[in-house]
Amino acid sequence: MLLQLRISFIRHYLLILYILNGIEQTAKQTINQIKEINRLFIATQEKIKLEAEKLYDKELVELLFEQPYCRIEYVIERLGVSRITASKYLKGLEEIGILESRRVWKEILHINTNLFAQLKS
């Protein structure tokens, strides 16, 4: 009886260690992914400042990192600009390689390619 209790305890102990190890590994991967996304955010800010200074707006960069894609309506709403201005921002960011536009049914999605690739990996 005592031997069975010890064996049961050891099995539970090993199972708990296994689960905790999985949690630790997941946490480390998540921390690394967050660090990489932060690095991409800073690199994107710098790229816009260097290659398209007139387009730089911190709110716009933050918007680009909320989701891996952006709709023109998001830019209009967040920045309080006209549809024409929002379109110019998105096209400018596409020209310098930050965004890639894709037509999905009736609308165009602007994909933050680096963020999308990071989230996919």
Short mmCIF file of N, CA and C in Angstrom, two decimals:
data_model
loop_
_atom_site.label_atom_id
_atom_site.label_comp_id
_atom_site.label_asym_id
_atom_site.label_seq_id
_atom_site.Cartn_x
_atom_site.Cartn_y
_atom_site.Cartn_z
N MET A 1 0.83 -1.20 0.00
CA MET A 1 0.00 0.00 0.00
C MET A 1 0.87 1.26 0.00
N LEU A 2 1.85 1.32 0.88
CA LEU A 2 2.74 2.47 0.97
C LEU A 2 3.53 2.63 -0.33
N LEU A 3 3.96 1.52 -0.90
CA LEU A 3 4.69 1.55 -2.16
C LEU A 3 3.83 2.12 -3.28
N GLN A 4 2.56 1.72 -3.33
CA GLN A 4 1.64 2.23 -4.35
C GLN A 4 1.43 3.73 -4.18
N LEU A 5 1.34 4.20 -2.95
CA LEU A 5 1.19 5.64 -2.70
C LEU A 5 2.42 6.41 -3.17
N ARG A 6 3.59 5.86 -2.91
CA ARG A 6 4.82 6.52 -3.35
C ARG A 6 4.90 6.55 -4.88
N ILE A 7 4.56 5.44 -5.51
CA ILE A 7 4.57 5.39 -6.98
C ILE A 7 3.57 6.40 -7.54
N SER A 8 2.40 6.47 -6.96
CA SER A 8 1.38 7.42 -7.40
C SER A 8 1.87 8.86 -7.22
N PHE A 9 2.50 9.12 -6.08
CA PHE A 9 3.04 10.46 -5.81
C PHE A 9 4.10 10.82 -6.84
N ILE A 10 5.00 9.90 -7.12
CA ILE A 10 6.07 10.15 -8.09
C ILE A 10 5.48 10.41 -9.48
N ARG A 11 4.48 9.64 -9.87
CA ARG A 11 3.84 9.85 -11.18
C ARG A 11 3.22 11.25 -11.26
N HIS A 12 2.52 11.64 -10.21
CA HIS A 12 1.91 12.97 -10.20
C HIS A 12 2.97 14.06 -10.20
N TYR A 13 4.02 13.85 -9.45
CA TYR A 13 5.13 14.79 -9.39
C TYR A 13 5.75 14.96 -10.78
N LEU A 14 6.01 13.85 -11.46
CA LEU A 14 6.60 13.91 -12.80
C LEU A 14 5.65 14.58 -13.79
N LEU A 15 4.36 14.31 -13.66
CA LEU A 15 3.39 14.95 -14.54
C LEU A 15 3.37 16.46 -14.32
N ILE A 16 3.40 16.87 -13.07
CA ILE A 16 3.42 18.31 -12.76
C ILE A 16 4.69 18.95 -13.31
N LEU A 17 5.83 18.29 -13.16
CA LEU A 17 7.08 18.82 -13.71
C LEU A 17 7.00 18.95 -15.23
N TYR A 18 6.41 17.96 -15.88
CA TYR A 18 6.25 17.99 -17.33
C TYR A 18 5.39 19.18 -17.75
N ILE A 19 4.29 19.39 -17.07
CA ILE A 19 3.38 20.50 -17.39
C ILE A 19 4.08 21.84 -17.14
N LEU A 20 4.77 21.96 -16.00
CA LEU A 20 5.48 23.20 -15.70
C LEU A 20 6.58 23.49 -16.71
N ASN A 21 7.25 22.46 -17.18
CA ASN A 21 8.27 22.63 -18.22
C ASN A 21 7.64 23.17 -19.50
N GLY A 22 6.48 22.64 -19.86
CA GLY A 22 5.77 23.14 -21.05
C GLY A 22 5.37 24.59 -20.89
N ILE A 23 4.91 24.96 -19.71
CA ILE A 23 4.54 26.36 -19.45
C ILE A 23 5.76 27.25 -19.55
N GLU A 24 6.88 26.80 -18.99
CA GLU A 24 8.12 27.58 -19.04
C GLU A 24 8.58 27.80 -20.49
N GLN A 25 8.55 26.75 -21.29
CA GLN A 25 8.97 26.87 -22.69
C GLN A 25 8.06 27.82 -23.47
N THR A 26 6.76 27.71 -23.24
CA THR A 26 5.80 28.60 -23.91
C THR A 26 6.04 30.05 -23.50
N ALA A 27 6.30 30.28 -22.22
CA ALA A 27 6.56 31.63 -21.73
C ALA A 27 7.82 32.20 -22.37
N LYS A 28 8.87 31.40 -22.48
CA LYS A 28 10.11 31.86 -23.10
C LYS A 28 9.89 32.21 -24.57
N GLN A 29 9.15 31.37 -25.28
CA GLN A 29 8.85 31.65 -26.69
C GLN A 29 8.05 32.94 -26.84
N THR A 30 7.09 33.13 -25.95
CA THR A 30 6.25 34.33 -26.00
C THR A 30 7.08 35.57 -25.72
N ILE A 31 7.96 35.51 -24.74
CA ILE A 31 8.83 36.64 -24.42
C ILE A 31 9.72 36.97 -25.62
N ASN A 32 10.28 35.96 -26.25
CA ASN A 32 11.12 36.18 -27.44
C ASN A 32 10.32 36.80 -28.57
N GLN A 33 9.08 36.35 -28.75
CA GLN A 33 8.25 36.91 -29.81
C GLN A 33 7.91 38.37 -29.52
N ILE A 34 7.62 38.69 -28.28
CA ILE A 34 7.33 40.08 -27.90
C ILE A 34 8.55 40.96 -28.14
N LYS A 35 9.73 40.47 -27.77
CA LYS A 35 10.96 41.23 -28.02
C LYS A 35 11.16 41.48 -29.51
N GLU A 36 10.90 40.47 -30.32
CA GLU A 36 11.07 40.61 -31.77
C GLU A 36 10.06 41.60 -32.34
N ILE A 37 8.82 41.56 -31.86
CA ILE A 37 7.81 42.51 -32.32
C ILE A 37 8.20 43.93 -31.92
N ASN A 38 8.72 44.11 -30.72
CA ASN A 38 9.20 45.44 -30.30
C ASN A 38 10.34 45.92 -31.19
N ARG A 39 11.25 45.00 -31.53
CA ARG A 39 12.35 45.35 -32.43
C ARG A 39 11.82 45.77 -33.81
N LEU A 40 10.83 45.02 -34.30
CA LEU A 40 10.22 45.36 -35.59
C LEU A 40 9.53 46.73 -35.53
N PHE A 41 8.88 47.01 -34.41
CA PHE A 41 8.19 48.29 -34.23
C PHE A 41 9.20 49.44 -34.35
N ILE A 42 10.31 49.33 -33.63
CA ILE A 42 11.34 50.38 -33.66
C ILE A 42 11.96 50.48 -35.05
N ALA A 43 12.23 49.35 -35.67
CA ALA A 43 12.81 49.36 -37.02
C ALA A 43 11.86 50.00 -38.02
N THR A 44 10.56 49.75 -37.86
CA THR A 44 9.56 50.35 -38.75
C THR A 44 9.51 51.85 -38.56
N GLN A 45 9.54 52.30 -37.31
CA GLN A 45 9.56 53.74 -37.04
C GLN A 45 10.76 54.39 -37.72
N GLU A 46 11.93 53.79 -37.55
CA GLU A 46 13.15 54.35 -38.13
C GLU A 46 13.10 54.35 -39.65
N LYS A 47 12.58 53.29 -40.23
CA LYS A 47 12.50 53.20 -41.69
C LYS A 47 11.60 54.29 -42.25
N ILE A 48 10.46 54.51 -41.60
CA ILE A 48 9.55 55.56 -42.07
C ILE A 48 10.21 56.93 -41.93
N LYS A 49 10.87 57.17 -40.80
CA LYS A 49 11.54 58.46 -40.59
C LYS A 49 12.62 58.71 -41.63
N LEU A 50 13.34 57.65 -42.02
CA LEU A 50 14.42 57.79 -43.00
C LEU A 50 13.94 57.86 -44.44
N GLU A 51 12.96 57.04 -44.79
CA GLU A 51 12.57 56.90 -46.19
C GLU A 51 11.30 57.65 -46.57
N ALA A 52 10.49 58.00 -45.59
CA ALA A 52 9.23 58.70 -45.90
C ALA A 52 8.83 59.56 -44.70
N GLU A 53 9.68 60.51 -44.39
CA GLU A 53 9.52 61.32 -43.17
C GLU A 53 8.14 61.98 -43.07
N LYS A 54 7.59 62.39 -44.20
CA LYS A 54 6.28 63.06 -44.18
C LYS A 54 5.15 62.13 -43.74
N LEU A 55 5.37 60.83 -43.87
CA LEU A 55 4.34 59.86 -43.49
C LEU A 55 4.41 59.48 -42.02
N TYR A 56 5.50 59.86 -41.35
CA TYR A 56 5.68 59.38 -39.97
C TYR A 56 4.65 59.98 -39.03
N ASP A 57 3.98 59.08 -38.33
CA ASP A 57 3.03 59.44 -37.27
C ASP A 57 3.03 58.26 -36.31
N LYS A 58 3.35 58.52 -35.05
CA LYS A 58 3.44 57.43 -34.07
C LYS A 58 2.13 56.65 -33.99
N GLU A 59 1.01 57.35 -34.06
CA GLU A 59 -0.30 56.68 -34.03
C GLU A 59 -0.44 55.70 -35.19
N LEU A 60 0.05 56.11 -36.35
CA LEU A 60 -0.03 55.25 -37.53
C LEU A 60 0.82 53.99 -37.33
N VAL A 61 2.03 54.16 -36.82
CA VAL A 61 2.90 53.00 -36.59
C VAL A 61 2.26 52.07 -35.55
N GLU A 62 1.71 52.63 -34.50
CA GLU A 62 1.03 51.80 -33.49
C GLU A 62 -0.13 51.04 -34.10
N LEU A 63 -0.87 51.70 -34.98
CA LEU A 63 -1.99 51.04 -35.66
C LEU A 63 -1.51 49.86 -36.50
N LEU A 64 -0.38 50.03 -37.16
CA LEU A 64 0.17 48.96 -38.00
C LEU A 64 0.57 47.72 -37.21
N PHE A 65 0.78 47.90 -35.90
CA PHE A 65 1.21 46.77 -35.07
C PHE A 65 0.11 46.22 -34.18
N GLU A 66 -1.09 46.75 -34.29
CA GLU A 66 -2.21 46.20 -33.53
C GLU A 66 -2.70 44.89 -34.14
N GLN A 67 -2.62 44.80 -35.45
CA GLN A 67 -3.01 43.60 -36.19
C GLN A 67 -2.02 43.46 -37.35
N PRO A 68 -1.91 42.29 -37.93
CA PRO A 68 -0.98 42.14 -39.05
C PRO A 68 -1.50 42.76 -40.35
N TYR A 69 -2.73 43.26 -40.33
CA TYR A 69 -3.27 43.92 -41.51
C TYR A 69 -3.98 45.21 -41.08
N CYS A 70 -4.20 46.08 -42.06
CA CYS A 70 -4.83 47.36 -41.78
C CYS A 70 -5.81 47.67 -42.91
N ARG A 71 -6.93 48.22 -42.55
CA ARG A 71 -7.90 48.70 -43.53
C ARG A 71 -7.84 50.22 -43.56
N ILE A 72 -8.19 50.79 -44.68
CA ILE A 72 -8.16 52.24 -44.81
C ILE A 72 -9.06 52.90 -43.76
N GLU A 73 -10.16 52.25 -43.42
CA GLU A 73 -11.09 52.80 -42.42
C GLU A 73 -10.42 52.96 -41.06
N TYR A 74 -9.51 52.04 -40.73
CA TYR A 74 -8.80 52.13 -39.45
C TYR A 74 -7.95 53.40 -39.40
N VAL A 75 -7.29 53.71 -40.51
CA VAL A 75 -6.44 54.90 -40.57
C VAL A 75 -7.29 56.16 -40.48
N ILE A 76 -8.39 56.18 -41.21
CA ILE A 76 -9.29 57.33 -41.18
C ILE A 76 -9.77 57.60 -39.76
N GLU A 77 -10.22 56.54 -39.11
CA GLU A 77 -10.77 56.68 -37.76
C GLU A 77 -9.70 57.06 -36.74
N ARG A 78 -8.57 56.37 -36.76
CA ARG A 78 -7.53 56.59 -35.74
C ARG A 78 -6.85 57.95 -35.88
N LEU A 79 -6.52 58.32 -37.13
CA LEU A 79 -5.78 59.56 -37.33
C LEU A 79 -6.68 60.76 -37.60
N GLY A 80 -7.94 60.50 -37.84
CA GLY A 80 -8.87 61.60 -38.12
C GLY A 80 -8.54 62.32 -39.41
N VAL A 81 -8.18 61.55 -40.43
CA VAL A 81 -7.83 62.12 -41.73
C VAL A 81 -8.87 61.72 -42.77
N SER A 82 -8.79 62.37 -43.92
CA SER A 82 -9.72 62.04 -45.01
C SER A 82 -9.32 60.71 -45.64
N ARG A 83 -10.23 60.17 -46.43
CA ARG A 83 -9.95 58.91 -47.13
C ARG A 83 -8.77 59.07 -48.09
N ILE A 84 -8.68 60.22 -48.73
CA ILE A 84 -7.58 60.48 -49.67
C ILE A 84 -6.24 60.48 -48.94
N THR A 85 -6.19 61.16 -47.79
CA THR A 85 -4.95 61.21 -47.01
C THR A 85 -4.58 59.83 -46.49
N ALA A 86 -5.56 59.10 -45.99
CA ALA A 86 -5.30 57.75 -45.49
C ALA A 86 -4.76 56.87 -46.61
N SER A 87 -5.32 57.00 -47.79
CA SER A 87 -4.86 56.24 -48.95
C SER A 87 -3.41 56.59 -49.29
N LYS A 88 -3.07 57.87 -49.22
CA LYS A 88 -1.69 58.29 -49.48
C LYS A 88 -0.73 57.69 -48.46
N TYR A 89 -1.13 57.68 -47.20
CA TYR A 89 -0.28 57.08 -46.16
C TYR A 89 -0.02 55.61 -46.48
N LEU A 90 -1.08 54.88 -46.76
CA LEU A 90 -0.95 53.44 -46.99
C LEU A 90 -0.15 53.14 -48.26
N LYS A 91 -0.38 53.91 -49.31
CA LYS A 91 0.40 53.71 -50.54
C LYS A 91 1.87 54.04 -50.33
N GLY A 92 2.12 55.11 -49.57
CA GLY A 92 3.51 55.48 -49.26
C GLY A 92 4.23 54.40 -48.47
N LEU A 93 3.53 53.82 -47.51
CA LEU A 93 4.12 52.74 -46.72
C LEU A 93 4.33 51.48 -47.56
N GLU A 94 3.48 51.29 -48.53
CA GLU A 94 3.66 50.17 -49.45
C GLU A 94 4.88 50.40 -50.34
N GLU A 95 5.07 51.63 -50.78
CA GLU A 95 6.20 51.96 -51.66
C GLU A 95 7.55 51.73 -50.97
N ILE A 96 7.61 51.93 -49.65
CA ILE A 96 8.89 51.73 -48.96
C ILE A 96 9.02 50.31 -48.38
N GLY A 97 8.06 49.45 -48.69
CA GLY A 97 8.17 48.04 -48.34
C GLY A 97 7.67 47.64 -46.97
N ILE A 98 6.92 48.50 -46.32
CA ILE A 98 6.39 48.15 -44.99
C ILE A 98 5.08 47.39 -45.13
N LEU A 99 4.26 47.82 -46.05
CA LEU A 99 2.97 47.18 -46.26
C LEU A 99 2.92 46.52 -47.63
N GLU A 100 2.03 45.56 -47.75
CA GLU A 100 1.74 44.92 -49.03
C GLU A 100 0.22 44.85 -49.12
N SER A 101 -0.33 45.38 -50.21
CA SER A 101 -1.79 45.39 -50.31
C SER A 101 -2.29 44.16 -51.05
N ARG A 102 -3.43 43.67 -50.57
CA ARG A 102 -4.09 42.51 -51.19
C ARG A 102 -5.57 42.78 -51.25
N ARG A 103 -6.14 42.51 -52.41
CA ARG A 103 -7.59 42.65 -52.55
C ARG A 103 -8.25 41.39 -52.02
N VAL A 104 -9.16 41.59 -51.09
CA VAL A 104 -9.94 40.49 -50.53
C VAL A 104 -11.40 40.85 -50.75
N TRP A 105 -11.99 40.18 -51.68
CA TRP A 105 -13.35 40.42 -52.12
C TRP A 105 -13.51 41.87 -52.55
N LYS A 106 -14.24 42.70 -51.80
CA LYS A 106 -14.49 44.07 -52.24
C LYS A 106 -13.56 45.10 -51.61
N GLU A 107 -12.68 44.68 -50.76
CA GLU A 107 -11.83 45.67 -50.10
C GLU A 107 -10.36 45.31 -50.22
N ILE A 108 -9.53 46.27 -49.90
CA ILE A 108 -8.09 46.08 -49.95
C ILE A 108 -7.56 46.03 -48.52
N LEU A 109 -6.81 44.98 -48.22
CA LEU A 109 -6.15 44.86 -46.93
C LEU A 109 -4.68 45.22 -47.11
N HIS A 110 -4.16 45.97 -46.18
CA HIS A 110 -2.75 46.37 -46.22
C HIS A 110 -2.04 45.56 -45.14
N ILE A 111 -1.18 44.65 -45.57
CA ILE A 111 -0.55 43.70 -44.66
C ILE A 111 0.83 44.18 -44.25
N ASN A 112 1.05 44.21 -42.94
CA ASN A 112 2.37 44.50 -42.39
C ASN A 112 3.17 43.20 -42.54
N THR A 113 3.94 43.11 -43.61
CA THR A 113 4.58 41.85 -43.97
C THR A 113 5.54 41.33 -42.91
N ASN A 114 6.32 42.20 -42.31
CA ASN A 114 7.26 41.75 -41.28
C ASN A 114 6.54 41.25 -40.03
N LEU A 115 5.51 41.95 -39.62
CA LEU A 115 4.74 41.52 -38.45
C LEU A 115 4.03 40.19 -38.75
N PHE A 116 3.46 40.09 -39.94
CA PHE A 116 2.77 38.86 -40.33
C PHE A 116 3.73 37.67 -40.30
N ALA A 117 4.93 37.88 -40.86
CA ALA A 117 5.93 36.80 -40.88
C ALA A 117 6.34 36.41 -39.46
N GLN A 118 6.50 37.40 -38.59
CA GLN A 118 6.89 37.11 -37.21
C GLN A 118 5.80 36.32 -36.48
N LEU A 119 4.56 36.71 -36.67
CA LEU A 119 3.47 36.01 -36.00
C LEU A 119 3.30 34.59 -36.54
N LYS A 120 3.63 34.43 -37.81
CA LYS A 120 3.50 33.12 -38.46
C LYS A 120 4.59 32.14 -37.99
N SER A 121 5.74 32.68 -37.64
CA SER A 121 6.87 31.79 -37.27
C SER A 121 6.72 31.20 -35.88
#
